[in-house]
CSV table of C-alpha atoms in Angstrom, one decimal:
chain,number,residue,atom,x,y,z
A,1,MET,CA,0.0,0.0,0.0
A,2,SER,CA,1.4,3.4,-1.0
A,3,TYR,CA,0.4,6.2,1.4
A,4,PHE,CA,0.1,9.5,-0.5
A,5,ASP,CA,-1.7,11.7,2.0
A,6,ALA,CA,1.1,13.2,4.0
A,7,ALA,CA,-0.5,16.6,3.9
A,8,SER,CA,-3.3,15.2,6.2
A,9,SER,CA,-0.9,13.5,8.5
A,10,ALA,CA,2.6,12.3,7.8
A,11,PRO,CA,3.7,8.8,9.0
A,12,LEU,CA,5.5,8.9,12.4
A,13,HIS,CA,9.2,9.5,11.8
A,14,PRO,CA,11.5,6.8,13.2
A,15,VAL,CA,13.3,9.4,15.2
A,16,ALA,CA,10.0,10.5,16.7
A,17,ARG,CA,9.2,6.9,17.7
A,18,GLN,CA,12.6,6.5,19.4
A,19,ALA,CA,12.3,9.8,21.3
A,20,LEU,CA,8.8,9.0,22.3
A,21,GLN,CA,9.7,5.6,23.7
A,22,ALA,CA,12.8,6.9,25.5
A,23,SER,CA,11.0,9.9,27.1
A,24,LEU,CA,8.1,7.8,28.4
A,25,ASP,CA,10.3,6.6,31.2
A,26,GLU,CA,11.7,10.1,32.1
A,27,GLY,CA,9.0,12.6,31.1
A,28,TRP,CA,5.9,11.4,33.0
A,29,ALA,CA,6.2,13.6,36.1
A,30,ASP,CA,4.9,17.1,36.7
A,31,PRO,CA,7.6,19.5,35.3
A,32,ALA,CA,6.4,22.2,37.7
A,33,ARG,CA,7.5,20.2,40.8
A,34,LEU,CA,10.9,20.5,42.4
A,35,TYR,CA,11.6,16.9,43.3
A,36,ARG,CA,13.9,14.8,41.2
A,37,GLU,CA,11.3,13.3,38.8
A,38,GLY,CA,9.8,16.8,38.2
A,39,ARG,CA,13.2,18.3,37.5
A,40,ARG,CA,14.0,15.5,35.0
A,41,ALA,CA,10.6,16.2,33.2
A,42,ARG,CA,11.4,20.0,33.2
A,43,MET,CA,14.8,19.4,31.6
A,44,LEU,CA,13.2,17.4,28.8
A,45,LEU,CA,10.5,20.0,28.3
A,46,ASP,CA,13.0,22.9,28.3
A,47,ALA,CA,15.3,21.1,25.9
A,48,ALA,CA,12.4,20.4,23.5
A,49,ARG,CA,11.3,24.0,23.6
A,50,GLU,CA,14.8,25.3,22.8
A,51,ALA,CA,15.2,22.8,19.9
A,52,MET,CA,11.8,23.8,18.5
A,53,ALA,CA,12.5,27.5,18.9
A,54,GLU,CA,15.8,27.1,17.1
A,55,ALA,CA,14.0,25.4,14.2
A,56,VAL,CA,11.3,28.0,14.1
A,57,GLY,CA,13.7,31.0,14.5
A,58,CYS,CA,12.3,32.5,17.7
A,59,ARG,CA,13.1,32.8,21.4
A,60,PRO,CA,12.2,29.8,23.6
A,61,ASP,CA,10.1,32.0,25.8
A,62,GLU,CA,8.1,33.1,22.8
A,63,LEU,CA,7.0,29.5,22.0
A,64,VAL,CA,4.3,27.4,23.8
A,65,PHE,CA,3.0,23.9,23.2
A,66,THR,CA,-0.7,23.3,22.6
A,67,SER,CA,-2.8,20.2,22.2
A,68,SER,CA,-3.0,20.6,18.4
A,69,GLY,CA,-2.4,22.9,15.5
A,70,THR,CA,-6.1,23.8,15.5
A,71,ARG,CA,-6.0,24.7,19.2
A,72,ALA,CA,-2.9,26.9,18.4
A,73,ALA,CA,-4.7,28.7,15.7
A,74,HIS,CA,-7.8,29.3,17.7
A,75,SER,CA,-5.8,30.5,20.8
A,76,GLY,CA,-3.4,32.6,18.7
A,77,ILE,CA,-6.2,34.4,16.8
A,78,ALA,CA,-8.4,34.9,19.8
A,79,GLY,CA,-5.5,36.1,22.0
A,80,ALA,CA,-4.2,38.6,19.4
A,81,LEU,CA,-7.6,40.0,18.6
A,82,ALA,CA,-8.3,40.5,22.3
A,83,GLY,CA,-4.9,42.0,23.0
A,84,ARG,CA,-5.5,44.6,20.2
A,85,ARG,CA,-9.2,45.2,20.9
A,86,ARG,CA,-8.6,48.9,21.5
A,87,VAL,CA,-7.2,49.3,18.0
A,88,GLY,CA,-10.3,47.8,16.4
A,89,ARG,CA,-12.2,44.7,15.6
A,90,HIS,CA,-11.2,44.0,12.0
A,91,LEU,CA,-9.6,40.7,10.9
A,92,ILE,CA,-8.0,39.8,7.6
A,93,VAL,CA,-7.7,36.2,6.3
A,94,SER,CA,-7.2,34.7,2.9
A,95,ALA,CA,-10.0,32.8,1.3
A,96,VAL,CA,-7.9,29.6,1.3
A,97,GLU,CA,-6.8,29.4,4.9
A,98,HIS,CA,-7.1,26.2,6.9
A,99,SER,CA,-10.6,25.6,8.3
A,100,SER,CA,-9.2,26.2,11.8
A,101,VAL,CA,-8.4,29.8,10.9
A,102,LEU,CA,-11.7,30.3,8.9
A,103,HIS,CA,-13.7,28.9,11.8
A,104,SER,CA,-12.0,31.4,14.2
A,105,ALA,CA,-12.9,34.2,11.7
A,106,GLU,CA,-16.5,33.0,11.7
A,107,ALA,CA,-16.7,33.0,15.5
A,108,PHE,CA,-15.1,36.5,15.6
A,109,GLU,CA,-17.7,37.7,13.1
A,110,ALA,CA,-20.6,36.2,15.0
A,111,ASP,CA,-19.3,38.1,18.1
A,112,GLY,CA,-19.6,41.4,16.3
A,113,GLY,CA,-16.2,41.7,14.6
A,114,SER,CA,-15.7,42.4,10.9
A,115,VAL,CA,-13.7,40.1,8.6
A,116,THR,CA,-12.1,40.7,5.2
A,117,ARG,CA,-11.6,37.5,3.2
A,118,VAL,CA,-8.9,38.2,0.7
A,119,PRO,CA,-9.4,36.4,-2.7
A,120,VAL,CA,-6.8,34.4,-4.4
A,121,GLU,CA,-5.6,34.1,-8.0
A,122,ARG,CA,-6.4,30.9,-10.0
A,123,SER,CA,-3.0,29.6,-8.8
A,124,GLY,CA,-4.2,29.7,-5.2
A,125,ALA,CA,-1.9,32.6,-4.2
A,126,VAL,CA,-2.9,36.0,-2.8
A,127,THR,CA,-1.3,39.1,-4.0
A,128,VAL,CA,0.6,41.5,-1.7
A,129,GLU,CA,-1.5,44.3,-3.1
A,130,SER,CA,-4.7,42.6,-2.0
A,131,TYR,CA,-3.6,42.4,1.6
A,132,GLU,CA,-2.3,46.0,1.5
A,133,GLU,CA,-5.7,47.2,0.2
A,134,ALA,CA,-7.5,45.2,3.0
A,135,LEU,CA,-5.6,46.9,5.8
A,136,ARG,CA,-7.7,49.5,7.7
A,137,PRO,CA,-7.0,51.8,10.7
A,138,ASP,CA,-9.1,49.4,12.8
A,139,THR,CA,-7.4,46.2,11.6
A,140,ALA,CA,-6.3,44.2,14.7
A,141,LEU,CA,-4.8,41.1,13.0
A,142,ALA,CA,-4.0,39.6,9.6
A,143,CYS,CA,-3.6,35.8,9.0
A,144,LEU,CA,-1.9,34.1,6.1
A,145,GLN,CA,-0.8,30.4,5.6
A,146,SER,CA,2.7,29.8,4.4
A,147,GLY,CA,1.7,27.0,2.1
A,148,ASN,CA,-1.7,25.7,1.1
A,149,HIS,CA,-2.7,22.3,2.5
A,150,GLU,CA,-4.8,21.3,-0.6
A,151,VAL,CA,-2.9,22.5,-3.7
A,152,GLY,CA,0.6,23.2,-2.3
A,153,THR,CA,0.8,26.8,-3.4
A,154,GLU,CA,3.2,28.9,-1.4
A,155,GLN,CA,2.1,32.3,-0.2
A,156,PRO,CA,4.2,35.5,-0.3
A,157,VAL,CA,4.4,35.7,3.5
A,158,ALA,CA,7.6,37.8,3.7
A,159,SER,CA,6.1,40.5,1.5
A,160,VAL,CA,2.7,40.5,3.2
A,161,ALA,CA,4.5,40.6,6.6
A,162,GLU,CA,6.4,43.7,5.4
A,163,VAL,CA,3.2,45.7,4.5
A,164,CYS,CA,1.5,44.6,7.7
A,165,ARG,CA,4.5,45.7,9.8
A,166,ALA,CA,4.5,49.0,8.0
A,167,ALA,CA,0.8,49.4,9.0
A,168,GLY,CA,1.4,48.3,12.6
A,169,VAL,CA,-0.6,45.2,12.2
A,170,PRO,CA,0.6,41.8,13.4
A,171,LEU,CA,0.6,38.9,11.0
A,172,LEU,CA,-0.2,35.4,12.1
A,173,VAL,CA,1.2,32.6,9.9
A,174,ASP,CA,-0.2,29.1,9.8
A,175,ALA,CA,3.0,27.2,9.0
A,176,ALA,CA,1.6,23.7,9.5
A,177,GLN,CA,2.5,22.5,6.0
A,178,SER,CA,5.8,24.2,5.5
A,179,LEU,CA,7.7,24.2,8.8
A,180,GLY,CA,9.2,20.7,8.2
A,181,TRP,CA,10.9,22.1,5.1
A,182,GLY,CA,12.3,25.2,6.7
A,183,ARG,CA,11.8,28.5,8.6
A,184,VAL,CA,9.1,30.9,7.6
A,185,GLU,CA,10.9,34.0,6.2
A,186,GLY,CA,9.7,37.5,6.9
A,187,ASP,CA,8.9,39.7,9.9
A,188,TRP,CA,5.8,37.8,11.0
A,189,SER,CA,4.4,38.3,14.5
A,190,LEU,CA,2.6,35.0,15.4
A,191,LEU,CA,3.0,31.5,14.1
A,192,THR,CA,1.2,28.2,14.5
A,193,ALA,CA,2.1,24.7,13.5
A,194,SER,CA,1.2,21.0,14.1
A,195,ALA,CA,3.7,18.2,14.7
A,196,HIS,CA,1.9,15.4,12.9
A,197,LYS,CA,2.4,17.3,9.6
A,198,TRP,CA,6.1,16.7,9.7
A,199,GLY,CA,6.2,13.2,11.2
A,200,GLY,CA,5.9,14.0,14.8
A,201,PRO,CA,3.1,12.5,17.0
A,202,SER,CA,-0.4,13.9,16.8
A,203,GLY,CA,-1.6,16.1,19.7
A,204,VAL,CA,1.3,18.6,19.7
A,205,GLY,CA,0.8,22.1,18.3
A,206,LEU,CA,3.0,25.2,18.4
A,207,LEU,CA,2.0,28.8,19.2
A,208,VAL,CA,4.7,31.4,18.8
A,209,VAL,CA,4.0,35.0,19.9
A,210,ARG,CA,6.8,37.4,19.3
A,211,LYS,CA,7.9,39.8,22.1
A,212,GLY,CA,6.1,43.1,21.7
A,213,VAL,CA,2.9,41.7,20.3
A,214,ARG,CA,-0.1,42.6,22.4
A,215,PHE,CA,-1.7,39.3,23.4
A,216,ALA,CA,-4.4,38.5,25.9
A,217,PRO,CA,-5.0,34.7,26.4
A,218,GLN,CA,-8.7,33.9,26.4
A,219,GLY,CA,-10.5,31.5,28.7
A,220,PRO,CA,-9.7,30.5,32.3
A,221,VAL,CA,-6.2,31.4,33.5
A,222,ASP,CA,-3.8,28.5,33.6
A,223,GLU,CA,-0.3,28.7,35.1
A,224,ARG,CA,1.3,26.4,32.4
A,225,GLU,CA,2.9,27.4,29.2
A,226,SER,CA,3.0,31.1,30.1
A,227,GLY,CA,-0.7,31.1,30.6
A,228,ARG,CA,-1.3,30.6,26.9
A,229,ALA,CA,-2.1,26.9,26.7
A,230,ALA,CA,-4.0,25.2,29.5
A,231,GLY,CA,-3.5,21.7,30.7
A,232,PHE,CA,-0.7,19.3,31.6
A,233,GLU,CA,2.0,19.1,29.0
A,234,ASN,CA,2.4,15.8,27.1
A,235,ILE,CA,6.1,15.8,27.5
A,236,PRO,CA,6.9,12.5,25.7
A,237,ALA,CA,5.0,13.7,22.7
A,238,ILE,CA,6.6,17.1,22.8
A,239,VAL,CA,10.1,15.6,23.0
A,240,ALA,CA,9.3,13.4,20.0
A,241,ALA,CA,7.9,16.4,18.1
A,242,ALA,CA,11.1,18.4,18.6
A,243,ALA,CA,13.3,15.4,17.8
A,244,SER,CA,11.5,14.6,14.6
A,245,LEU,CA,11.5,18.3,13.4
A,246,ARG,CA,15.3,18.4,13.8
A,247,ALA,CA,15.5,15.1,11.9
A,248,VAL,CA,13.4,16.1,8.9
A,249,ARG,CA,15.1,19.5,8.7
A,250,ALA,CA,18.5,17.7,8.5
A,251,GLU,CA,17.3,15.9,5.3
A,252,ALA,CA,14.9,18.6,4.0
A,253,THR,CA,17.2,20.1,1.3
A,254,GLN,CA,17.9,16.9,-0.5
A,255,GLU,CA,14.5,15.4,0.0
A,256,ALA,CA,12.8,18.5,-1.3
A,257,ILE,CA,14.7,18.2,-4.5
A,258,ARG,CA,13.8,14.6,-4.9
A,259,LEU,CA,10.1,15.1,-4.1
A,260,ARG,CA,9.8,18.1,-6.4
A,261,GLU,CA,11.0,15.9,-9.2
A,262,LEU,CA,8.4,13.2,-8.4
A,263,THR,CA,5.5,15.7,-8.1
A,264,GLU,CA,6.6,17.4,-11.3
A,265,ARG,CA,6.5,14.0,-13.0
A,266,ILE,CA,2.9,13.7,-11.9
A,267,ARG,CA,2.0,17.3,-12.9
A,268,VAL,CA,3.4,16.7,-16.4
A,269,ARG,CA,2.4,13.2,-17.2
A,270,VAL,CA,-1.2,13.0,-15.7
A,271,PRO,CA,-2.6,15.4,-18.4
A,272,ARG,CA,-0.9,13.3,-21.1
A,273,LEU,CA,-2.2,10.0,-19.7
A,274,VAL,CA,-5.7,11.1,-18.8
A,275,PRO,CA,-7.8,13.3,-21.0
A,276,ASP,CA,-9.8,16.2,-19.6
A,277,VAL,CA,-7.7,16.9,-16.6
A,278,GLU,CA,-6.9,20.2,-14.9
A,279,VAL,CA,-3.7,20.3,-12.8
A,280,VAL,CA,-4.3,23.0,-10.1
A,281,GLY,CA,-2.0,25.2,-7.9
A,282,ASP,CA,1.0,27.3,-8.7
A,283,PRO,CA,3.4,25.3,-11.0
A,284,VAL,CA,6.6,26.8,-9.5
A,285,ARG,CA,5.9,28.4,-6.0
A,286,ARG,CA,4.7,25.2,-4.3
A,287,LEU,CA,5.6,22.9,-1.5
A,288,PRO,CA,7.8,20.0,-2.5
A,289,GLY,CA,5.5,17.0,-2.0
A,290,ILE,CA,2.0,18.1,-3.0
A,291,VAL,CA,0.3,17.9,-6.4
A,292,THR,CA,-3.4,18.2,-7.1
A,293,PHE,CA,-5.5,17.6,-10.2
A,294,SER,CA,-9.2,17.4,-11.1
A,295,CYS,CA,-10.7,15.0,-13.7
A,296,LEU,CA,-13.8,15.9,-15.7
A,297,TYR,CA,-16.8,13.5,-15.6
A,298,VAL,CA,-15.5,11.7,-12.5
A,299,ASP,CA,-17.1,11.2,-9.1
A,300,GLY,CA,-14.3,12.0,-6.7
A,301,GLU,CA,-15.4,9.5,-4.0
A,302,THR,CA,-15.6,6.6,-6.4
A,303,LEU,CA,-12.2,7.5,-7.9
A,304,LEU,CA,-10.7,7.5,-4.4
A,305,HIS,CA,-12.2,4.1,-3.7
A,306,GLU,CA,-10.8,2.7,-7.0
A,307,LEU,CA,-7.3,4.0,-6.2
A,308,ASP,CA,-7.6,2.6,-2.6
A,309,ARG,CA,-8.4,-0.8,-4.1
A,310,SER,CA,-5.3,-0.4,-6.3
A,311,GLY,CA,-3.1,0.3,-3.3
A,312,PHE,CA,-3.0,4.1,-3.1
A,313,SER,CA,-4.2,6.3,-0.3
A,314,VAL,CA,-4.9,9.8,-1.6
A,315,SER,CA,-7.2,12.7,-0.6
A,316,SER,CA,-9.7,14.9,-2.4
A,317,GLY,CA,-11.4,18.3,-2.3
A,318,SER,CA,-14.3,17.1,-4.4
A,319,SER,CA,-17.8,17.9,-3.1
A,320,CYS,CA,-18.8,14.3,-3.7
A,321,THR,CA,-16.4,13.1,-1.0
A,322,SER,CA,-17.9,15.4,1.6
A,323,SER,CA,-21.0,15.0,3.7
A,324,THR,CA,-21.9,18.7,2.9
A,325,LEU,CA,-22.0,18.1,-0.9
A,326,THR,CA,-20.2,21.4,-1.4
A,327,PRO,CA,-16.7,21.7,-3.0
A,328,SER,CA,-13.6,22.4,-1.0
A,329,HIS,CA,-13.4,26.1,0.0
A,330,VAL,CA,-9.9,26.2,-1.5
A,331,LEU,CA,-10.9,25.0,-4.9
A,332,ARG,CA,-14.0,27.2,-4.9
A,333,ALA,CA,-11.9,30.3,-4.0
A,334,MET,CA,-9.5,29.4,-6.9
A,335,GLY,CA,-12.3,29.0,-9.4
A,336,VAL,CA,-10.9,25.7,-10.6
A,337,LEU,CA,-12.6,22.4,-11.4
A,338,SER,CA,-13.6,20.4,-8.3
A,339,GLU,CA,-15.1,17.2,-9.6
A,340,GLY,CA,-12.8,14.2,-9.6
A,341,ASN,CA,-10.3,16.0,-7.5
A,342,VAL,CA,-7.2,14.1,-6.3
A,343,ARG,CA,-4.5,15.4,-4.0
A,344,VAL,CA,-1.3,13.5,-3.9
A,345,SER,CA,1.0,14.4,-1.0
A,346,LEU,CA,4.1,12.4,-0.8
A,347,PRO,CA,5.7,11.5,2.5
A,348,LEU,CA,9.4,11.6,3.1
A,349,GLY,CA,11.2,8.7,1.4
A,350,THR,CA,8.5,7.9,-1.1
A,351,PRO,CA,10.1,5.6,-3.7
A,352,ALA,CA,10.0,6.7,-7.3
A,353,GLU,CA,8.7,3.2,-8.2
A,354,ASP,CA,5.5,4.0,-6.2
A,355,VAL,CA,4.9,7.1,-8.2
A,356,GLU,CA,5.5,5.2,-11.5
A,357,ARG,CA,3.0,2.6,-10.4
A,358,PHE,CA,0.5,5.3,-9.5
A,359,LEU,CA,0.8,6.7,-13.0
A,360,GLU,CA,0.2,3.3,-14.5
A,361,VAL,CA,-2.9,2.7,-12.4
A,362,LEU,CA,-4.5,6.1,-12.6
A,363,PRO,CA,-5.7,6.1,-16.3
A,364,GLY,CA,-7.5,2.8,-15.9
A,365,ALA,CA,-9.1,4.0,-12.7
A,366,VAL,CA,-10.4,7.2,-14.2
A,367,ALA,CA,-11.6,5.4,-17.3
A,368,GLY,CA,-13.5,2.9,-15.2
A,369,VAL,CA,-15.3,5.6,-13.2
A,370,ARG,CA,-16.1,7.5,-16.3
A,371,GLU,CA,-17.6,4.4,-17.9
A,372,LYS,CA,-19.8,3.8,-14.9
A,373,LEU,CA,-21.0,7.4,-14.9
A,374,GLY,CA,-21.7,7.5,-18.6
A,375,ALA,CA,-25.0,5.7,-18.3
A,376,PRO,CA,-27.3,8.6,-17.3
A,377,VAL,CA,-29.1,10.2,-20.3
A,378,ALA,CA,-29.7,13.9,-20.2
A,379,GLU,CA,-33.3,15.0,-20.1
A,380,ALA,CA,-33.0,17.8,-22.7
A,381,VAL,CA,-35.8,19.9,-24.2
A,382,VAL,CA,-35.8,22.9,-26.5
A,383,GLN,CA,-37.2,26.2,-25.1
A,384,GLY,CA,-37.0,28.9,-27.7
A,385,ASP,CA,-33.5,28.9,-29.1
A,386,ALA,CA,-31.9,27.2,-26.0
A,387,LEU,CA,-31.5,23.6,-25.1
A,388,VAL,CA,-32.5,22.9,-21.5
A,389,VAL,CA,-30.9,20.1,-19.5
A,390,ASP,CA,-32.7,19.1,-16.4
A,391,SER,CA,-30.1,17.9,-13.9
A,392,LEU,CA,-32.1,18.7,-10.8
A,393,GLY,CA,-31.5,16.2,-8.0
A,394,LYS,CA,-28.3,14.9,-9.6
A,395,ARG,CA,-24.9,15.3,-7.9
A,396,CYS,CA,-21.5,16.0,-9.3
A,397,PRO,CA,-20.3,15.2,-11.9
A,398,ILE,CA,-23.6,14.2,-13.6
A,399,PRO,CA,-24.7,17.8,-14.5
A,400,VAL,CA,-21.4,18.4,-16.3
A,401,ILE,CA,-21.6,15.0,-18.0
A,402,GLU,CA,-25.0,15.8,-19.3
A,403,LEU,CA,-23.9,19.2,-20.5
A,404,ALA,CA,-21.0,17.6,-22.4
A,405,LYS,CA,-23.4,15.1,-24.1
A,406,VAL,CA,-25.8,17.7,-25.5
A,407,ILE,CA,-23.5,20.7,-26.3
A,408,GLY,CA,-23.1,19.4,-29.8
A,409,GLU,CA,-26.8,19.4,-30.4
A,410,VAL,CA,-27.0,23.2,-30.6
A,411,GLY,CA,-25.4,25.2,-33.3
A,412,VAL,CA,-22.4,27.4,-32.8
A,413,GLY,CA,-23.7,30.5,-31.0
A,414,GLY,CA,-26.6,28.5,-29.5
A,415,THR,CA,-27.0,28.0,-25.7
A,416,VAL,CA,-27.6,25.2,-23.3
A,417,ARG,CA,-29.3,25.9,-19.9
A,418,VAL,CA,-28.3,23.4,-17.3
A,419,LEU,CA,-30.8,23.2,-14.4
A,420,SER,CA,-29.0,22.0,-11.2
A,421,ASP,CA,-29.5,22.2,-7.5
A,422,ASP,CA,-26.0,21.0,-6.7
A,423,GLU,CA,-23.7,23.6,-5.2
A,424,ALA,CA,-20.8,22.1,-7.1
A,425,ALA,CA,-22.3,23.1,-10.5
A,426,ARG,CA,-21.6,26.7,-9.7
A,427,LEU,CA,-17.9,25.9,-9.8
A,428,ASP,CA,-17.6,23.0,-12.2
A,429,ILE,CA,-19.7,24.2,-15.1
A,430,PRO,CA,-17.6,27.4,-15.6
A,431,ALA,CA,-14.5,25.4,-15.2
A,432,TRP,CA,-15.7,22.9,-17.8
A,433,CYS,CA,-16.3,25.8,-20.2
A,434,ALA,CA,-12.8,27.1,-19.7
A,435,MET,CA,-11.3,23.7,-20.3
A,436,ARG,CA,-13.5,22.9,-23.4
A,437,GLY,CA,-13.4,26.3,-25.1
A,438,GLN,CA,-17.0,27.2,-24.6
A,439,GLU,CA,-18.5,30.4,-23.2
A,440,TYR,CA,-20.0,30.5,-19.7
A,441,VAL,CA,-22.7,33.1,-19.9
A,442,GLY,CA,-23.8,33.1,-16.3
A,443,GLU,CA,-26.2,31.9,-13.7
A,444,GLU,CA,-29.9,32.6,-13.7
A,445,PRO,CA,-32.6,32.0,-11.1
A,446,ALA,CA,-34.9,29.0,-11.6
A,447,ASP,CA,-37.9,27.5,-9.9
A,448,ARG,CA,-35.6,25.0,-8.3
A,449,GLY,CA,-31.8,25.4,-8.0
A,450,SER,CA,-30.2,27.6,-10.7
A,451,ALA,CA,-29.9,27.6,-14.5
A,452,TYR,CA,-26.3,27.7,-15.7
A,453,VAL,CA,-26.2,29.1,-19.3
A,454,VAL,CA,-23.5,28.0,-21.7
A,455,ARG,CA,-23.0,29.2,-25.2
A,456,ARG,CA,-21.4,26.9,-27.8
A,457,LEU,CA,-18.3,28.5,-29.4
A,458,THR,CA,-16.7,25.5,-31.1
């Protein structure tokens, strides 16, 4: 079985396993106590904090350990907003942030704050100018991930941090996906990360708050971790997290080169091997191990099951793999195709042979799914000079399949109106038009759902 979902959670690094087992015997006591066992635990905790701070590029007393990366994001955003409440109640986030950041923004908004969600380009990257334009006199905090968790696009953190610093606004960086590859450059103010993303154990997050940043921890006061993270520290897991980060950093330069070559192999060859595929994300400014593509006329969940049966564990941002039946917020913000979406994120040490085998298996898996989904017949009627396709009650990718079947039945310049009540159609039909050289006219209201109007150009 080839595990290609390291962006969700990387396999436990051998060094993390060794450190975890070794520290179980020494790090179980309360590090706040003065007796021998407590002092030993405190030494382990302090050493791990110093090692982690060195890897991040901050002072040890600026870094605290939390119970997860999500908790670090929630605590960091809430504390920074509360600390700067007198400045104002305006928060800036990008539209492609991790859900932990976006959920914090929603909670802040529900509490009366205002939030600006900065759009991204089709590559998934923000522009520095868009952040600069979003800054206001009452902006309390800006947030920006260092690298995207779904498509791998790296963000211009250093440049955004510069314009935020010039405006006197702290920038919080979610570095969960990138910290294993190196420090986050730039004059950022707060940083969060999660150990299981780089091969450490789950349940260990980082929150860094630079000296001079106004910060007011929220919730009941706790004496541990400078009052910023409540609860007893999981010292064995923290030690393992620090040890694994040092280990992956030691091999990061060479491994990044190797994984970039493998993901580039996927980016180049998948469109040649599989027709009607869109590779998404920035082709150059991207994290080493992540590559994402979407396949027209494919049910993402079925494709993932087919690949699983063939021995490959991959992830997807397709709406049809989600209980909400809505596309990934990242793909939606980028305006790219969401149906049949596959994210391949290679863990450290992935053999080139596994990637080659994946490229051999993928075309057959996609063709099999497309064959299964080719059976539905479009219910098309002519209304005036437009062909109407009734896809109400049908989920992705059926509306797009039915559109593709009938587009040739109208003359050049004629239109097809696709009736659909699936949220994914709002993203996938325009994306199909861009891929197939047809004109997406727009969305119109309908008795049920919406009517998506497409004009035939070719």
